[in-house]
CSV table of C-alpha atoms in Angstrom, one decimal:
chain,number,residue,atom,x,y,z
A,209,PRO,CA,92.2,194.2,136.8
A,210,TYR,CA,96.0,194.2,136.3
A,211,ALA,CA,96.4,190.5,135.7
A,212,PRO,CA,97.8,189.6,132.3
A,213,ASP,CA,95.6,187.9,129.6
A,214,ILE,CA,96.4,184.2,130.0
A,215,ALA,CA,94.7,181.2,128.4
A,216,GLY,CA,95.3,177.4,128.5
A,217,ILE,CA,94.5,174.4,130.6
A,218,LEU,CA,95.9,174.1,134.1
A,219,ASP,CA,96.1,170.8,136.1
A,220,MET,CA,97.7,170.2,139.4
A,221,ASP,CA,98.6,167.2,141.5
A,222,LEU,CA,99.4,167.9,145.2
A,223,HIS,CA,100.7,165.5,147.8
A,224,TYR,CA,101.2,166.4,151.5
A,225,TYR,CA,102.5,164.3,154.3
A,226,GLY,CA,102.6,165.5,157.8
A,227,LYS,CA,102.9,164.4,161.4
A,228,GLU,CA,103.8,166.4,164.5
A,229,ASN,CA,106.8,168.6,163.4
A,230,SER,CA,107.5,166.9,160.1
A,231,HIS,CA,105.9,167.9,156.8
A,232,ALA,CA,106.7,167.0,153.2
A,233,VAL,CA,105.1,168.4,150.1
A,234,SER,CA,105.3,167.4,146.4
A,235,SER,CA,103.4,168.9,143.5
A,236,ASP,CA,103.2,168.7,139.7
A,237,ILE,CA,101.6,171.6,137.9
A,238,TYR,CA,100.8,171.1,134.2
A,239,ALA,CA,99.9,173.9,131.8
A,240,THR,CA,98.8,172.9,128.3
A,241,ASP,CA,98.5,175.2,125.3
A,242,ILE,CA,99.6,178.3,127.2
A,243,VAL,CA,98.8,181.7,125.6
A,244,TYR,CA,100.2,184.8,127.4
A,245,GLU,CA,99.0,188.2,126.1
A,246,GLY,CA,98.2,186.6,122.7
A,247,THR,CA,101.5,184.8,122.3
A,248,ALA,CA,101.6,181.0,122.2
A,249,MET,CA,104.0,179.6,124.8
A,250,GLY,CA,103.5,175.9,124.4
A,251,ASN,CA,103.2,173.4,127.3
A,252,GLY,CA,104.8,173.7,130.7
A,253,THR,CA,105.3,171.6,133.8
A,254,ILE,CA,106.5,172.7,137.2
A,255,GLU,CA,107.6,169.9,139.6
A,256,ILE,CA,108.0,171.0,143.3
A,257,ALA,CA,109.3,169.0,146.2
A,258,TYR,CA,109.9,170.0,149.9
A,259,LEU,CA,111.3,167.5,152.4
A,260,PRO,CA,112.6,168.1,155.9
A,261,LYS,CA,116.0,166.4,156.5
A,262,ASN,CA,116.3,166.9,160.2
A,263,LYS,CA,115.2,169.4,162.8
A,264,ASN,CA,116.8,172.4,161.2
A,265,THR,CA,117.6,171.3,157.6
A,266,HIS,CA,115.1,171.5,154.8
A,267,TYR,CA,115.5,170.3,151.2
A,268,ALA,CA,113.6,171.9,148.2
A,269,ASN,CA,113.6,171.2,144.5
A,270,VAL,CA,111.8,173.0,141.7
A,271,THR,CA,112.0,171.8,138.1
A,272,LEU,CA,110.5,173.5,135.1
A,273,LEU,CA,109.9,171.7,131.8
A,274,HIS,CA,108.9,173.4,128.5
A,275,ASN,CA,107.3,171.1,125.9
A,276,ASP,CA,108.6,168.1,127.9
A,277,ALA,CA,112.2,169.2,128.0
A,278,GLU,CA,113.8,170.2,131.3
A,279,ILE,CA,115.0,173.8,131.1
A,280,LEU,CA,115.4,174.9,134.8
A,281,SER,CA,116.3,173.0,137.9
A,282,ILE,CA,116.8,174.6,141.3
A,283,SER,CA,117.6,172.5,144.4
A,284,GLY,CA,119.3,172.9,147.7
A,285,ASN,CA,119.3,172.8,151.4
A,286,TYR,CA,118.2,175.5,153.9
A,287,ASP,CA,119.5,175.4,157.4
A,288,SER,CA,117.0,177.2,159.6
A,289,SER,CA,119.1,177.2,162.8
A,290,LYS,CA,120.6,180.3,164.2
A,291,GLU,CA,123.1,180.6,161.3
A,292,GLN,CA,120.4,180.5,158.6
A,293,SER,CA,122.4,179.2,155.6
A,294,ILE,CA,121.8,177.8,152.2
A,295,ASN,CA,123.6,175.4,149.9
A,296,GLY,CA,122.0,175.1,146.5
A,297,LYS,CA,122.4,174.9,142.8
A,298,ALA,CA,120.5,176.3,139.8
A,299,LEU,CA,120.8,174.9,136.3
A,300,LEU,CA,119.5,176.3,133.1
A,301,THR,CA,119.5,173.7,130.3
A,302,HIS,CA,119.1,175.1,126.8
A,303,PHE,CA,116.7,177.7,128.2
A,304,PRO,CA,114.8,179.2,125.2
A,305,LEU,CA,115.0,183.0,125.3
A,306,SER,CA,112.0,183.1,122.9
A,307,LEU,CA,109.8,182.5,126.0
A,308,SER,CA,110.5,186.1,126.9
A,309,SER,CA,108.8,187.4,123.8
A,310,ALA,CA,105.4,187.5,125.4
A,311,ILE,CA,106.6,189.5,128.4
A,312,LEU,CA,108.8,191.9,126.2
A,313,LYS,CA,106.2,192.3,123.5
A,314,GLU,CA,105.2,195.9,124.6
A,315,THR,CA,108.9,197.0,124.5
A,316,GLY,CA,109.5,195.9,120.9
A,317,VAL,CA,112.6,193.9,122.0
A,318,ARG,CA,112.7,190.3,120.9
A,319,LEU,CA,115.2,187.7,122.2
A,320,ASP,CA,116.2,184.5,120.5
A,321,GLY,CA,118.6,181.7,121.2
A,322,TYR,CA,119.4,179.7,124.3
A,323,ILE,CA,121.2,180.0,127.6
A,324,ASP,CA,122.8,177.2,129.6
A,325,SER,CA,124.0,178.0,133.1
A,326,GLU,CA,125.1,176.5,136.3
A,327,LEU,CA,125.1,178.5,139.5
A,328,GLY,CA,126.0,177.3,143.0
A,329,ILE,CA,125.1,179.4,146.0
A,330,LYS,CA,126.5,178.6,149.4
A,331,GLY,CA,126.7,180.4,152.8
A,332,SER,CA,124.7,182.5,155.2
A,333,LEU,CA,121.5,184.2,153.9
A,334,ASP,CA,123.1,187.7,154.4
A,335,ASN,CA,126.4,186.7,152.8
A,336,ALA,CA,125.9,183.9,150.3
A,337,ILE,CA,128.6,183.3,147.7
A,338,ALA,CA,127.6,182.4,144.1
A,339,ASP,CA,129.9,180.6,141.6
A,340,GLY,CA,129.2,179.2,138.1
A,341,TYR,CA,128.8,180.3,134.5
A,342,VAL,CA,126.3,181.5,131.9
A,343,ARG,CA,126.8,180.2,128.4
A,344,PHE,CA,125.2,181.8,125.3
A,345,ASP,CA,124.1,179.8,122.3
A,346,SER,CA,122.9,181.7,119.2
A,347,VAL,CA,121.6,184.6,121.3
A,348,TYR,CA,120.2,187.5,119.4
A,349,ALA,CA,118.4,190.7,120.6
A,350,ASP,CA,116.3,192.5,118.1
A,351,ALA,CA,115.8,196.1,119.2
A,352,PRO,CA,113.9,198.0,116.4
A,353,ALA,CA,113.7,201.1,118.5
A,354,PHE,CA,117.5,201.4,118.3
A,355,GLY,CA,117.6,200.1,114.6
A,356,THR,CA,119.8,197.2,115.5
A,357,ARG,CA,120.0,193.5,116.0
A,358,LEU,CA,122.7,192.4,118.4
A,359,HIS,CA,124.4,189.0,118.5
A,360,LEU,CA,126.0,187.9,121.7
A,361,ASN,CA,129.2,185.8,121.5
A,362,ASP,CA,128.6,182.0,121.7
A,363,GLY,CA,130.8,181.8,124.8
A,364,SER,CA,130.6,181.9,128.5
A,365,VAL,CA,130.7,184.4,131.2
A,366,GLU,CA,132.1,183.0,134.5
A,367,ILE,CA,130.7,183.8,137.9
A,368,GLU,CA,133.2,183.7,140.7
A,369,ASP,CA,132.7,184.9,144.3
A,370,ASN,CA,129.6,186.9,143.3
A,371,LYS,CA,131.3,188.5,140.3
A,372,LEU,CA,130.5,188.2,136.6
A,373,LEU,CA,133.8,188.0,134.8
A,374,PHE,CA,133.8,189.3,131.2
A,375,ASN,CA,137.0,188.2,129.3
A,376,ASN,CA,136.9,189.5,125.7
A,377,PHE,CA,133.2,188.9,125.5
A,378,ASP,CA,132.0,190.0,122.0
A,379,ILE,CA,128.7,191.6,121.1
A,380,TYR,CA,128.1,192.1,117.4
A,381,ALA,CA,125.8,194.5,115.6
A,382,HIS,CA,125.5,194.5,111.8
A,383,ARG,CA,129.3,194.6,111.1
A,384,SER,CA,132.0,192.1,111.8
A,385,THR,CA,133.8,194.3,114.3
A,386,PRO,CA,132.6,193.4,117.8
A,387,PHE,CA,132.0,195.6,120.8
A,388,GLN,CA,134.2,193.8,123.3
A,389,VAL,CA,133.4,193.6,127.0
A,390,ASN,CA,136.1,193.1,129.6
A,391,GLY,CA,135.9,193.5,133.4
A,392,THR,CA,133.7,192.5,136.3
A,393,ILE,CA,130.3,193.2,137.6
A,394,ASP,CA,130.0,192.7,141.4
A,395,LEU,CA,126.6,191.1,142.2
A,396,GLY,CA,127.3,191.0,145.9
A,397,SER,CA,127.2,194.7,146.6
């Protein structure tokens, strides 16, 4: 009863290979003419692959395409030995923030623009280190409840050692004088 109202056509292709202690899986999931809570979302594809590399190391890859353009890729290795570590990378490629409009519809907030990002994660599961960046391209946030439309600087926020580093990052409202953000946010705590 709490599931969202979703419409569209869903197709799936699943491949499994297994023998003794070795298993591999790949799958493509296609969604055509997606409508989420009354908002058209276009077409989407999720490509998934899992391969064992050796006794303790596993490789996984997930790719998301929106209207035939790759917008998200996550890949990496997981070591399931006693140390339990990961070494992976996530990439956002011109990710359209307008996709969030269906989810945020009830809040009245609307996001537009694109995000590009690269994030590398390496280390043990309980102490992984993230490094990379988030780059904003024509990002706007409409918040009618606050009577404003915000524009985020078309720049980057660096991520080093689990910290978001803001260096003169500008957020504009309706005037030309920005709200400037400087400092760090520690994501590791």
